[in-house]
Short mmCIF file of C-alpha atoms in Angstrom, two decimals:
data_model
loop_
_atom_site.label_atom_id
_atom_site.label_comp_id
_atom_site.label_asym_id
_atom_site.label_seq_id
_atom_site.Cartn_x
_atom_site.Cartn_y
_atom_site.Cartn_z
CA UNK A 1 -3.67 -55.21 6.39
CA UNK A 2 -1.33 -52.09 5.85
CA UNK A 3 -2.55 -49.11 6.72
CA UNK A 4 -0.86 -45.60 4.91
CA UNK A 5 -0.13 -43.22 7.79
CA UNK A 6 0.42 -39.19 6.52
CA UNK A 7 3.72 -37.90 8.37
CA UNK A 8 3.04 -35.09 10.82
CA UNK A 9 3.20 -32.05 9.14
CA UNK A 10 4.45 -28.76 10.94
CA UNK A 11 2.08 -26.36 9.48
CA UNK A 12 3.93 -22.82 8.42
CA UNK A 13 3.37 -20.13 6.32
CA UNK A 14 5.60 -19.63 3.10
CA UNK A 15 8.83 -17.02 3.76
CA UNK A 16 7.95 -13.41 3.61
CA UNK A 17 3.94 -13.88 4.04
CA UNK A 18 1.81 -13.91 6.96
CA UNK A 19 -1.47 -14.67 9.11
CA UNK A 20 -3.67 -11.68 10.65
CA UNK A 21 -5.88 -12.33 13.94
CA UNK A 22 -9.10 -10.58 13.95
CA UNK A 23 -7.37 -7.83 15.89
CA UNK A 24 -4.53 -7.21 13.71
CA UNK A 25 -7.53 -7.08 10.82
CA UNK A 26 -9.54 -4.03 12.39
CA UNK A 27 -6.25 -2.33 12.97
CA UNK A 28 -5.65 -3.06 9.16
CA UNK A 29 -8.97 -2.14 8.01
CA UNK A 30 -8.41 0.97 10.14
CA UNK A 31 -5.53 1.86 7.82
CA UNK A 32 -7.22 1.22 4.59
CA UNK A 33 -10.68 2.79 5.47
CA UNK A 34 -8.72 5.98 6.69
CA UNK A 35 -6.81 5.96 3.17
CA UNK A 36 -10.09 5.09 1.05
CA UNK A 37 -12.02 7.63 2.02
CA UNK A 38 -9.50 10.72 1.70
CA UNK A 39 -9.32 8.91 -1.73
CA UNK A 40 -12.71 9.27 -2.76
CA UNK A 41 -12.82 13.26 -0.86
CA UNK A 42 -10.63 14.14 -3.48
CA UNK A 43 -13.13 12.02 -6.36
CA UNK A 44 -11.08 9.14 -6.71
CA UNK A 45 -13.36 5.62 -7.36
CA UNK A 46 -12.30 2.20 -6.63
CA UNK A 47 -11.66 -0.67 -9.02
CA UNK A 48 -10.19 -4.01 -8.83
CA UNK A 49 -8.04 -6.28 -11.00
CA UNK A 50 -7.80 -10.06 -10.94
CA UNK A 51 -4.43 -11.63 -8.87
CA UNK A 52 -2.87 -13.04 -12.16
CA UNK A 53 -2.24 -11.51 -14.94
CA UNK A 54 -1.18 -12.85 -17.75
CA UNK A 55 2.62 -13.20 -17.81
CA UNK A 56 3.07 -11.18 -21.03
CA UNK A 57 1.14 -8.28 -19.32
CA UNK A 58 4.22 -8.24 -16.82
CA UNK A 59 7.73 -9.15 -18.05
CA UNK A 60 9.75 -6.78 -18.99
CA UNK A 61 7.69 -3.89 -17.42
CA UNK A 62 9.64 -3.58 -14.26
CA UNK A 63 13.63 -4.55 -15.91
CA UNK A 64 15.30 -6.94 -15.55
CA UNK A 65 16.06 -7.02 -12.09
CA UNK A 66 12.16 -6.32 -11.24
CA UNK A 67 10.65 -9.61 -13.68
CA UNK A 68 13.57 -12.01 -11.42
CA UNK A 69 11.13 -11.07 -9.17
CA UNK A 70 7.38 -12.49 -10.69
CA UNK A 71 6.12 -15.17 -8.97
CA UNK A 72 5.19 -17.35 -12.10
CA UNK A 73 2.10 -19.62 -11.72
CA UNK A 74 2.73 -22.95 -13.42
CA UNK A 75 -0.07 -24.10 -16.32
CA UNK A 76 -2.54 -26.58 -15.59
CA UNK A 77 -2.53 -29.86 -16.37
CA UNK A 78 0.58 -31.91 -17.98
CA UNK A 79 2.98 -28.71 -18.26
CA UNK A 80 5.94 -30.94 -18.52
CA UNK A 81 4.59 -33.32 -21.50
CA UNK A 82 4.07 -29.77 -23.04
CA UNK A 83 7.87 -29.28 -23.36
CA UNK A 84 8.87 -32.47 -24.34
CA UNK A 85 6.35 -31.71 -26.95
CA UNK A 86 7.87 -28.83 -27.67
CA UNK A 87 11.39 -30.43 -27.52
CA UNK A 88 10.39 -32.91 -30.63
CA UNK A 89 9.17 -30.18 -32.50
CA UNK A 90 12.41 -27.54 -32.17
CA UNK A 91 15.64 -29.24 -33.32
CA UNK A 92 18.09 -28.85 -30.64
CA UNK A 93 15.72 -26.36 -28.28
CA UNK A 94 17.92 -25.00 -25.38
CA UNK A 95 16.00 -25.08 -22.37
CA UNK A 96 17.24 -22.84 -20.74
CA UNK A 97 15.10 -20.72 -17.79
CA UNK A 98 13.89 -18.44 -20.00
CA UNK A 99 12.73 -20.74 -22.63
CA UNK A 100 11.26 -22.99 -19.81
CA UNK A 101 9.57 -20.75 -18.41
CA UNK A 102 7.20 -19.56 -21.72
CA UNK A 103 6.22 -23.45 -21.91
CA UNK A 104 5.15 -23.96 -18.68
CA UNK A 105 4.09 -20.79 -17.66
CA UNK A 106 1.53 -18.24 -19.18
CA UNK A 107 0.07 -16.29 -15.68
CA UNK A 108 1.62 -14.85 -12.65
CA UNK A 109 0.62 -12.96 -9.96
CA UNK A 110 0.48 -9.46 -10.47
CA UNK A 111 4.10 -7.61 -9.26
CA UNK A 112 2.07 -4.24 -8.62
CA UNK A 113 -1.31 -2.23 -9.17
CA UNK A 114 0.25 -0.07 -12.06
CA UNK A 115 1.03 -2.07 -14.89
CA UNK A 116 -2.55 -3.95 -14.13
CA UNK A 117 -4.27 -0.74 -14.05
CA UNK A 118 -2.56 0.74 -17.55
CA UNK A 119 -4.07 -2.71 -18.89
CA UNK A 120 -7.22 -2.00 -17.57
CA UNK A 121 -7.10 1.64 -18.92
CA UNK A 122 -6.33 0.30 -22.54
CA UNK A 123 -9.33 -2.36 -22.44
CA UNK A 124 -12.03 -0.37 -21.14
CA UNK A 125 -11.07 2.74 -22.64
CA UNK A 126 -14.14 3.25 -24.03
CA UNK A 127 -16.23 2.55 -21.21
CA UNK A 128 -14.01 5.47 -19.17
CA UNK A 129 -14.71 8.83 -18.66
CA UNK A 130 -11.58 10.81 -18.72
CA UNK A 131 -9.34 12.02 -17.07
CA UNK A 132 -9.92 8.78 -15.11
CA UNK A 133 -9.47 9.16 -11.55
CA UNK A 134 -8.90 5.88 -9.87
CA UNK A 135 -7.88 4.15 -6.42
CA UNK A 136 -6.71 0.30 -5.80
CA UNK A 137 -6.36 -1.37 -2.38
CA UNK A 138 -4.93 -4.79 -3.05
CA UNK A 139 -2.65 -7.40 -2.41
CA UNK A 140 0.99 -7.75 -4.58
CA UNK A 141 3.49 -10.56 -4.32
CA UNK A 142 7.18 -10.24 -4.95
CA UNK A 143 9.81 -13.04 -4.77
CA UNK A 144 12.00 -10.42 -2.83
CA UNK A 145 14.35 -11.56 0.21
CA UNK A 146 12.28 -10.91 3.09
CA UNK A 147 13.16 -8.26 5.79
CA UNK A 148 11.74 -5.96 8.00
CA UNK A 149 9.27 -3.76 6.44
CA UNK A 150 9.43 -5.75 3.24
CA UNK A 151 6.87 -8.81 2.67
CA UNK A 152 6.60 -11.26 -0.43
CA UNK A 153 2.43 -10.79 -0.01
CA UNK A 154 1.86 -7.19 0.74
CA UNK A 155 -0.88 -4.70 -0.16
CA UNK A 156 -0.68 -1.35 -2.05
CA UNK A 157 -2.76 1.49 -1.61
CA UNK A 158 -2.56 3.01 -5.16
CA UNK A 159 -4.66 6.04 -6.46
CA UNK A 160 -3.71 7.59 -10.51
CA UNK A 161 -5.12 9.73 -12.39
CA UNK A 162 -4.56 9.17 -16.47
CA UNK A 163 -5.76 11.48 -18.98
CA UNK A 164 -4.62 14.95 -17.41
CA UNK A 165 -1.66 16.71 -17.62
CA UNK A 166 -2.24 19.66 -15.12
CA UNK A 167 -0.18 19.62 -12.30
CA UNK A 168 -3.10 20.00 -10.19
CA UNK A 169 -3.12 16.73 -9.64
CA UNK A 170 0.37 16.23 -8.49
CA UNK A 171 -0.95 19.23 -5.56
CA UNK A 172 -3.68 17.30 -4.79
CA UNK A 173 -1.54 14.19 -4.26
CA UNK A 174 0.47 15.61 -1.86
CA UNK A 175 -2.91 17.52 -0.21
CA UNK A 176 -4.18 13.09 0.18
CA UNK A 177 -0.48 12.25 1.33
CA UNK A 178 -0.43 14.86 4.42
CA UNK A 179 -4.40 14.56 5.19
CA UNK A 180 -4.74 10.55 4.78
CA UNK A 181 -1.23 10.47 6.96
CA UNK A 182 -2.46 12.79 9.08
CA UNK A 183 -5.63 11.23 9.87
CA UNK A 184 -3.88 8.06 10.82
CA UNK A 185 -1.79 10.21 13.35
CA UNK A 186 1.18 10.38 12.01
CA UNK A 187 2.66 13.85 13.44
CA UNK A 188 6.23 13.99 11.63
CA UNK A 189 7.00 12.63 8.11
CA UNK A 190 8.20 14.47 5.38
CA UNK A 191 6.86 14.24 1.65
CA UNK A 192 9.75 14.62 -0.46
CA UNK A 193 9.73 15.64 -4.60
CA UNK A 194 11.82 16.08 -7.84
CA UNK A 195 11.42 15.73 -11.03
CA UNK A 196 13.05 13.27 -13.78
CA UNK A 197 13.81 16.32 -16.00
CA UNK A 198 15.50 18.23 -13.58
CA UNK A 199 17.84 14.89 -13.24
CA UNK A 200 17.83 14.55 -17.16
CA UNK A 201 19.24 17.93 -17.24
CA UNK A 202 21.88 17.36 -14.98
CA UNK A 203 22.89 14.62 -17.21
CA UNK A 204 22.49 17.35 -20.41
CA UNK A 205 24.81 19.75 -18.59
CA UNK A 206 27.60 17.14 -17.84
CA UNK A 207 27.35 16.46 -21.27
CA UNK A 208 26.11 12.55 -20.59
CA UNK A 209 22.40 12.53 -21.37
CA UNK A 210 22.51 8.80 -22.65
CA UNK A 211 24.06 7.95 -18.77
CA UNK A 212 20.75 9.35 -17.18
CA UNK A 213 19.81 5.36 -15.84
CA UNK A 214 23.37 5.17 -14.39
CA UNK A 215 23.05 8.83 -12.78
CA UNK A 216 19.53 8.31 -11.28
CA UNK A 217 20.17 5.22 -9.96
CA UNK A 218 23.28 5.91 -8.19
CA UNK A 219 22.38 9.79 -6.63
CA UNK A 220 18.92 7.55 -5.32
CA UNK A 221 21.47 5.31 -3.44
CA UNK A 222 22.60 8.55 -1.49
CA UNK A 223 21.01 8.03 1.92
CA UNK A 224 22.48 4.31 1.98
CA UNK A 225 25.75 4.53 0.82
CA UNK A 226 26.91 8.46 1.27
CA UNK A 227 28.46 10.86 -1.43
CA UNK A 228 31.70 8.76 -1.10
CA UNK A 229 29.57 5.96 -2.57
CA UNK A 230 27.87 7.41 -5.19
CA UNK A 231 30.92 9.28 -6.70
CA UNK A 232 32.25 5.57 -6.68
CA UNK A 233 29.64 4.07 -8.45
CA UNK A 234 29.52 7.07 -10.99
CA UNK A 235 32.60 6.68 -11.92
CA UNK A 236 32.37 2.73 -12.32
CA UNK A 237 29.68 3.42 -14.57
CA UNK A 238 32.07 5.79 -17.08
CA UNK A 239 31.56 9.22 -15.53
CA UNK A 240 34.34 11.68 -15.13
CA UNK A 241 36.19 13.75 -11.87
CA UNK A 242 35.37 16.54 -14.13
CA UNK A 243 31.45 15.51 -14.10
CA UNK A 244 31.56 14.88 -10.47
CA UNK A 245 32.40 18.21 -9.44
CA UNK A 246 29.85 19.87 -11.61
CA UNK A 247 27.44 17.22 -9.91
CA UNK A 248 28.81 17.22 -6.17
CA UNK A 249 26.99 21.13 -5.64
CA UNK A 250 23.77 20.41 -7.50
CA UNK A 251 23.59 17.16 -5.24
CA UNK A 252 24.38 18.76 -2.15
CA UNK A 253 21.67 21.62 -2.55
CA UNK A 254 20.79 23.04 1.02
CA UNK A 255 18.26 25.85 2.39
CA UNK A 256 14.32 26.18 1.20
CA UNK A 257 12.67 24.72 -1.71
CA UNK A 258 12.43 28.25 -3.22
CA UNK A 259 16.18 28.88 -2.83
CA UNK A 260 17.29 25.39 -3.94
CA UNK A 261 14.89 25.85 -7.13
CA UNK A 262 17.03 29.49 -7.93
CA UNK A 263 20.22 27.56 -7.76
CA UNK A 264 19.28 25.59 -9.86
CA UNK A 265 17.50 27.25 -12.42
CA UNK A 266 20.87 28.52 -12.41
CA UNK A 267 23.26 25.45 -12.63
CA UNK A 268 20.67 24.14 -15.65
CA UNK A 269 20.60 27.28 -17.74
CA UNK A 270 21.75 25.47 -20.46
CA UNK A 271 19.50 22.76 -20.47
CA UNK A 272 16.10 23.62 -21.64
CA UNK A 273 14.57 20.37 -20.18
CA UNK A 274 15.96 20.68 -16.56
CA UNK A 275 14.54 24.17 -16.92
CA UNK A 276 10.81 23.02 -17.51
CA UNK A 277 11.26 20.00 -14.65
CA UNK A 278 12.29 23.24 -12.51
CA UNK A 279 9.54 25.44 -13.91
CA UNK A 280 6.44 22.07 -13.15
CA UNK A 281 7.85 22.10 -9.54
CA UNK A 282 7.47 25.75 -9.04
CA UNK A 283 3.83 24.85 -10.41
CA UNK A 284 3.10 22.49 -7.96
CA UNK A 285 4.69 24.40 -4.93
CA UNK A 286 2.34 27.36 -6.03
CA UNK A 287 -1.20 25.41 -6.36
CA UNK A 288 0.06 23.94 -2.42
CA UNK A 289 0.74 27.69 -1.16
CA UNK A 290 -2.90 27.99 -1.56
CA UNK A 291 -4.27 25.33 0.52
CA UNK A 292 -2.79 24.59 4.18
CA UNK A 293 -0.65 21.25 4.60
CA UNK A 294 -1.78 19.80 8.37
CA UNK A 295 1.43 17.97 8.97
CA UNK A 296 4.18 17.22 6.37
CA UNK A 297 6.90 19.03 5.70
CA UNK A 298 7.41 18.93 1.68
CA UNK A 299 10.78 19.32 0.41
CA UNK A 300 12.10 19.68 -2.82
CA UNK A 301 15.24 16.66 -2.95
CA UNK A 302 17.18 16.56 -5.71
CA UNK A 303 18.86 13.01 -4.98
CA UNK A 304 14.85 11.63 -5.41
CA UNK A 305 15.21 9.37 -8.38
CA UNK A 306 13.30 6.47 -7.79
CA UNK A 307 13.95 2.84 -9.52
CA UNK A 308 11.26 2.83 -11.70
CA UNK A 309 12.39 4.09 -15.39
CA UNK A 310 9.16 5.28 -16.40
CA UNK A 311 8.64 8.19 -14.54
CA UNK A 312 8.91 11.29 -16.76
CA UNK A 313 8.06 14.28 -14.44
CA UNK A 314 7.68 14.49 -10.58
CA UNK A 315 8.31 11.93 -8.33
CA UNK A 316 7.14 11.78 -4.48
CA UNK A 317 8.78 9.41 -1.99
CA UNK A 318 7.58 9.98 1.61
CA UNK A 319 8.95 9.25 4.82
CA UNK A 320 8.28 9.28 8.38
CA UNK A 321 10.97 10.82 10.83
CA UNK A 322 9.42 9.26 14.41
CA UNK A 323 10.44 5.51 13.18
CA UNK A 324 13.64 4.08 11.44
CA UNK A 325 11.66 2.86 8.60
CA UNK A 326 11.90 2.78 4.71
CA UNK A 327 9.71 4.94 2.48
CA UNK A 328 5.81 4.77 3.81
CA UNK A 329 4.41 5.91 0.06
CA UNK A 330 5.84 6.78 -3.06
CA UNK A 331 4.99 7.78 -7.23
CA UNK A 332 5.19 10.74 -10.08
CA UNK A 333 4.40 11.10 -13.11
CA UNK A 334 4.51 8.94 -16.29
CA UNK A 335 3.60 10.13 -19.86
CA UNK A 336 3.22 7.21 -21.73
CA UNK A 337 2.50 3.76 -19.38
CA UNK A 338 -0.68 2.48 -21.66
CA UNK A 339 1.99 2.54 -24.63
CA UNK A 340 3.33 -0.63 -23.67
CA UNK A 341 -0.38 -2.03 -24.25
CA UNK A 342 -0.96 0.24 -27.68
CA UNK A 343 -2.94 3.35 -26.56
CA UNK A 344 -0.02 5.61 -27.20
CA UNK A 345 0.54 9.35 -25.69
CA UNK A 346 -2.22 9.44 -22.23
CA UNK A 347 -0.45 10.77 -19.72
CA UNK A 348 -0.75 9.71 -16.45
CA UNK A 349 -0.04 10.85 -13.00
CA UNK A 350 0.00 8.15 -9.31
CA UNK A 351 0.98 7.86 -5.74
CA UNK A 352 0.86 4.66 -3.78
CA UNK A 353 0.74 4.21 0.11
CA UNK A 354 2.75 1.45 1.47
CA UNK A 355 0.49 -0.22 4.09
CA UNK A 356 2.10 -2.71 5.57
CA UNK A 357 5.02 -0.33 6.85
CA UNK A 358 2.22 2.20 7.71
CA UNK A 359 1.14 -0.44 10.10
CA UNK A 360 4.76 -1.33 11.69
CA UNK A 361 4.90 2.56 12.10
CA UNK A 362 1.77 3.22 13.80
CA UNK A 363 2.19 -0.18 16.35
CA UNK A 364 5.37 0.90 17.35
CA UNK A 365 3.95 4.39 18.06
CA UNK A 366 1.18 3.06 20.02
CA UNK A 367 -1.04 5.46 17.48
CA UNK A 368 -4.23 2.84 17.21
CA UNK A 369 -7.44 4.20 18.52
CA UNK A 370 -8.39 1.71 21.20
CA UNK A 371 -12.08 0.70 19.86
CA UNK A 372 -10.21 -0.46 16.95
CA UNK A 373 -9.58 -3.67 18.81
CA UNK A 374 -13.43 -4.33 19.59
CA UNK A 375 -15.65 -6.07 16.54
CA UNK A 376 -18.37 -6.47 19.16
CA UNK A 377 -19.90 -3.65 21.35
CA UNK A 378 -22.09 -6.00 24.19
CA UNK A 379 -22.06 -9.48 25.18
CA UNK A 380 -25.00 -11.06 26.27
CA UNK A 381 -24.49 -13.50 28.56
CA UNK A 382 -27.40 -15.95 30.45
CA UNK A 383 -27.04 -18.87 32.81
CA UNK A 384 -29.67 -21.06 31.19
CA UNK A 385 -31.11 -22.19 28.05
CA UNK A 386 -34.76 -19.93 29.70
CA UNK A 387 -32.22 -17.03 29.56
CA UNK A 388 -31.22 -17.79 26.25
CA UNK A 389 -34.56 -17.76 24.81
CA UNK A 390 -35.50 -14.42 26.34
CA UNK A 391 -32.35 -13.00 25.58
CA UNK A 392 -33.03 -13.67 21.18
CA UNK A 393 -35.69 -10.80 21.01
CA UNK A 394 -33.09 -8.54 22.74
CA UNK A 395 -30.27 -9.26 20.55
CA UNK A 396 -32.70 -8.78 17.49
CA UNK A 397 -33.10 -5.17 18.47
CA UNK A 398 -29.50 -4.96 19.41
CA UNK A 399 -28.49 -5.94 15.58
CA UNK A 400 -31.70 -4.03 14.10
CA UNK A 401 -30.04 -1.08 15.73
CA UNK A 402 -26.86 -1.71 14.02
CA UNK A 403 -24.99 -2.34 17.35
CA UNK A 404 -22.41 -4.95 17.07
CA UNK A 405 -23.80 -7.64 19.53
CA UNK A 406 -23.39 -11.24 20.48
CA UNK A 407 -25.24 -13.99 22.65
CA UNK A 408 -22.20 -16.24 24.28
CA UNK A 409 -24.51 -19.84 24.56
CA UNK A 410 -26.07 -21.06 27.56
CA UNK A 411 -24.27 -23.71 29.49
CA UNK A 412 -21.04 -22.20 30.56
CA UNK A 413 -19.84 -20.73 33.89
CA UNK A 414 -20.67 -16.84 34.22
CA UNK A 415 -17.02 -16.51 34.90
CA UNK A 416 -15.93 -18.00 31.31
CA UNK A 417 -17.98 -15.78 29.39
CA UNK A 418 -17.01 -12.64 31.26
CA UNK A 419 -13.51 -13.59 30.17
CA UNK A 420 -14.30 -14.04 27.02
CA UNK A 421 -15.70 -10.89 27.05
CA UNK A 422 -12.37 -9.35 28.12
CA UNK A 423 -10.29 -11.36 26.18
CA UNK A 424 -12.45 -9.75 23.16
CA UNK A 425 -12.01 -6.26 24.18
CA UNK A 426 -15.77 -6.05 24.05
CA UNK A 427 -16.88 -3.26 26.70
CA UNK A 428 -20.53 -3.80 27.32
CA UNK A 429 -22.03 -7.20 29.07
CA UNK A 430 -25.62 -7.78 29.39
CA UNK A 431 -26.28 -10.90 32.24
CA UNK A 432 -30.14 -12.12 32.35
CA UNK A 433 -30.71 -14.45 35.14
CA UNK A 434 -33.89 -15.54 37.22
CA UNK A 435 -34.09 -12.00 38.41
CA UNK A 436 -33.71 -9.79 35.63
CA UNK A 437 -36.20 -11.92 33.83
CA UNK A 438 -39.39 -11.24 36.54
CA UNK A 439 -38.71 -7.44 36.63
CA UNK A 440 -37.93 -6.99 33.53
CA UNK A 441 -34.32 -4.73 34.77
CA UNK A 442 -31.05 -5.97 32.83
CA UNK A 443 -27.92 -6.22 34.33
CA UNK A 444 -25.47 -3.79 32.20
CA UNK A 445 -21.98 -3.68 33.21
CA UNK A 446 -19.21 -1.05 32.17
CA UNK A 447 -16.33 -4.17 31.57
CA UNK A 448 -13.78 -0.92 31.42
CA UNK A 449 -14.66 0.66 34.51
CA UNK A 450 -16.53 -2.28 36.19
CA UNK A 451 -19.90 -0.59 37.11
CA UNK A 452 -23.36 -2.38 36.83
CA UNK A 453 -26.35 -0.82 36.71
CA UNK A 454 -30.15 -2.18 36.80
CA UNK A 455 -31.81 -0.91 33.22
CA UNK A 456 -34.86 -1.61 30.89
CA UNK A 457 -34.08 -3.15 27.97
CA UNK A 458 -34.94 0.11 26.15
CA UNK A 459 -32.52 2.04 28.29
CA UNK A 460 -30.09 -0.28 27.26
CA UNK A 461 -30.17 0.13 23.74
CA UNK A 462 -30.48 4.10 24.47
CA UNK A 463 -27.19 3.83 25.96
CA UNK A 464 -25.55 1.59 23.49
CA UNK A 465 -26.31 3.78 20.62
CA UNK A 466 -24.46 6.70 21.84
#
């Protein structure tokens, strides 16, 4: 008789994703519950969208750099005997990766939270209340080369507000930036903004308006590859020496964001939109003289571009200065995302938190709380099934108080559940033996500082609830 053996399978998870132990998950949920609830301080409410969306919904959203980058989700079923289908129905059909791909794929997972969220906005736009203040905290996948601080599966924390133009809300963005950041301990980061029309009036001045892609992109590469690299690129991409000198002081603007907004309300004199990009940010810096920043320093950086094309007014990127570490959050302003879906001419205004490298930040700064690693505040621990049974009304009460408990099952060695008491971070152990069932006195032992202590059962949960 033959019998089929499986090969041994070494079991791995795929390139640029990864697991979370029940410790690294409270430390996560620290994270997001810190960021949700600044979110909904400031009236922001939380929806979700589904993992895939259809493919249309995404390519050619993000350019074409950005849709290289969709993980497509194969169709169902016989997705192959659709394109020879296909093939005997097109005379002399190229397939060719793009024309494969529409055959054999109609859903991906979703690249980001914004491009979802517009197509929510257009569906249910008459089911919203505007302007429509919302917050996301879900995963995204990208087929990007994996790196440090940079995941294929990672989660965005994304909050927008569509439907209001004020520049209240770009304030009040970076009011959630410093206070969420803040909260999570962060004590140095900076929270830097522009604006695109400043940038599209430096193109107006040099007399290149149409180049304003090719400038952005390359003055956004500044902190990577220096002045010396920029300049290079710039003038790979058909700029002049002559437009690099009128660009070298606007890029190299120095002192406060008051005296960097003079200069260059001065350098774009000429170009009435640099002047109103100028004019919003003096807007914004005004509504934040008003209220009291906690921690960031905000700074007005004129080589902000940001990749993203369809940004149309400010633009945040913010960064932490205790860790060598990308950009921890990022957004601006976009005037006309829902287009792309019909519903022409809402405005629209977001921020996202990156919390993945909010994580890497805060465990290499030692800056999680220590009860984050307990899910369980007492163990209850007997050395016989009569132990057990007496122990269930306690642990009732212990849950009916809302106290975190758990009974480890009779059988095993005192010594193994202590341990796995300790090896749970859980501070508090209850032991009921022979004696602590006849006079009715637990044994509750401090597991930090090793005390035990003789207490009623009502004591006990007096204790436990402070």
């Amino acid at each position: 008789m033959y019998i089929c053996r499986m090969a041994s399978i070494k079991p791995s998870t795929p390139k640029g994703t990864r697991d979370f132990s029940p410790t690294e998950m409270v430390r996560r949920n620290f994270i997001f519950d810190t960021i949700k609830g600044v979110f909904r301080k400031y009236g922001y409410q939380q929806i979700e969208t589904p993992a895939m969306e259809n493919l249309s919904t995404l390519m050619g959203k993000y350019g074409d750099e950005g849709d290289k980058l969709i993980f497509k989700i194969l169709n169902s079923g016989d997705y192959w005997g659709e394109v020879e289908s296909r093939k005997s129905k097109v005379e002399n059909l190229e397939l060719n990766s793009k024309n494969l791909i529409s055959i054999i794929s109609e859903k991906a997972l979703r690249y980001d939270l914004t491009v979802p969220f517009a197509r929510y906005v257009v569906m249910h736009q008459n089911e919203i209340t505007f302007p429509f203040k919302r917050f996301q905290v879900q995963p995204v996948w990208r087929a990007d080369r994996p790196q440090r601080g940079r995941y294929r599966e990672f989660y965005q924390c994304d909050a927008d507000v569509v439907g209001s133009p004020s520049l209240l809300n770009e304030a009040e963005f970076v009011m959630i930036y410093d206070e969420a950041l803040s909260k999570l301990g962060l004590k140095d980061f900076t929270i830097k903004i522009n604006n695109r029309k400043i940038l599209g009036g430096i193109a107006e001045i040099i007399g290149k308006p149409e180049h304003i892609i090719d400038l952005t992109v390359a003055i956004d590469k500044l902190d990577k590859i220096g002045l010396d690299g920029v300049i290079k690129e710039l003038l790979e991409k058909g700029f002049e020496q002559q437009d690099i000198e009128k660009l070298k002081p606007v890029i190299l603007l120095e002192g406060s964001n008051e005296a960097k907004l003079n200069s260059l309300r001065s350098a774009l004199s000429t170009s009435v939109t640099g002047l109103k990009g100028c004019e919003e940010l003096e807007t914004v810096f005004n509504y934040i003289a008003n209220c009291q920043l906690q921690t960031a320093d905000l700074q007005l950086d004129i080589t902000l571009a940001r990749g993203l094309n369809y940004y149309t007014g400010a633009i945040f990127e913010v960064k932490t200065n205790e860790v060598a570490m990308g950009s921890i959050g990022g957004g601006g302003r976009y005037d006309d995302l829902t287009g792309m879906f019909g519903l022409k001419d809402l405005t629209g205004v977001g921020i996202s938190f990156g919390a993945d490298r909010i994580y890497d930040v805060m465990d290499e700064l030692n800056l999680f709380p220590v009860d984050t690693n307990q899910t369980t505040k007492v163990l209850i621990c007997c050395f016989d099934v009569v132990g057990e049974q007496y122990a269930l009304p306690l642990l009732h009460s212990l849950r009916k108080a809302d106290i975190n408990a758990e009974l480890y099952p009779a059988g095993a060695k005192m010594k193994k559940q202590l341990d796995y008491a300790n090896n749970k971070h859980i501070p508090y152990t209850i032991v009921i033996g022979s004696d602590e069932m006849e006079s009715g006195l637990l044994t509750f032992k401090d597991m930090g500082s090793g005390v035990q202590e003789q207490m009623s059962a009502e004591v006990v949960l007096a204790r436990l609830r402070t």
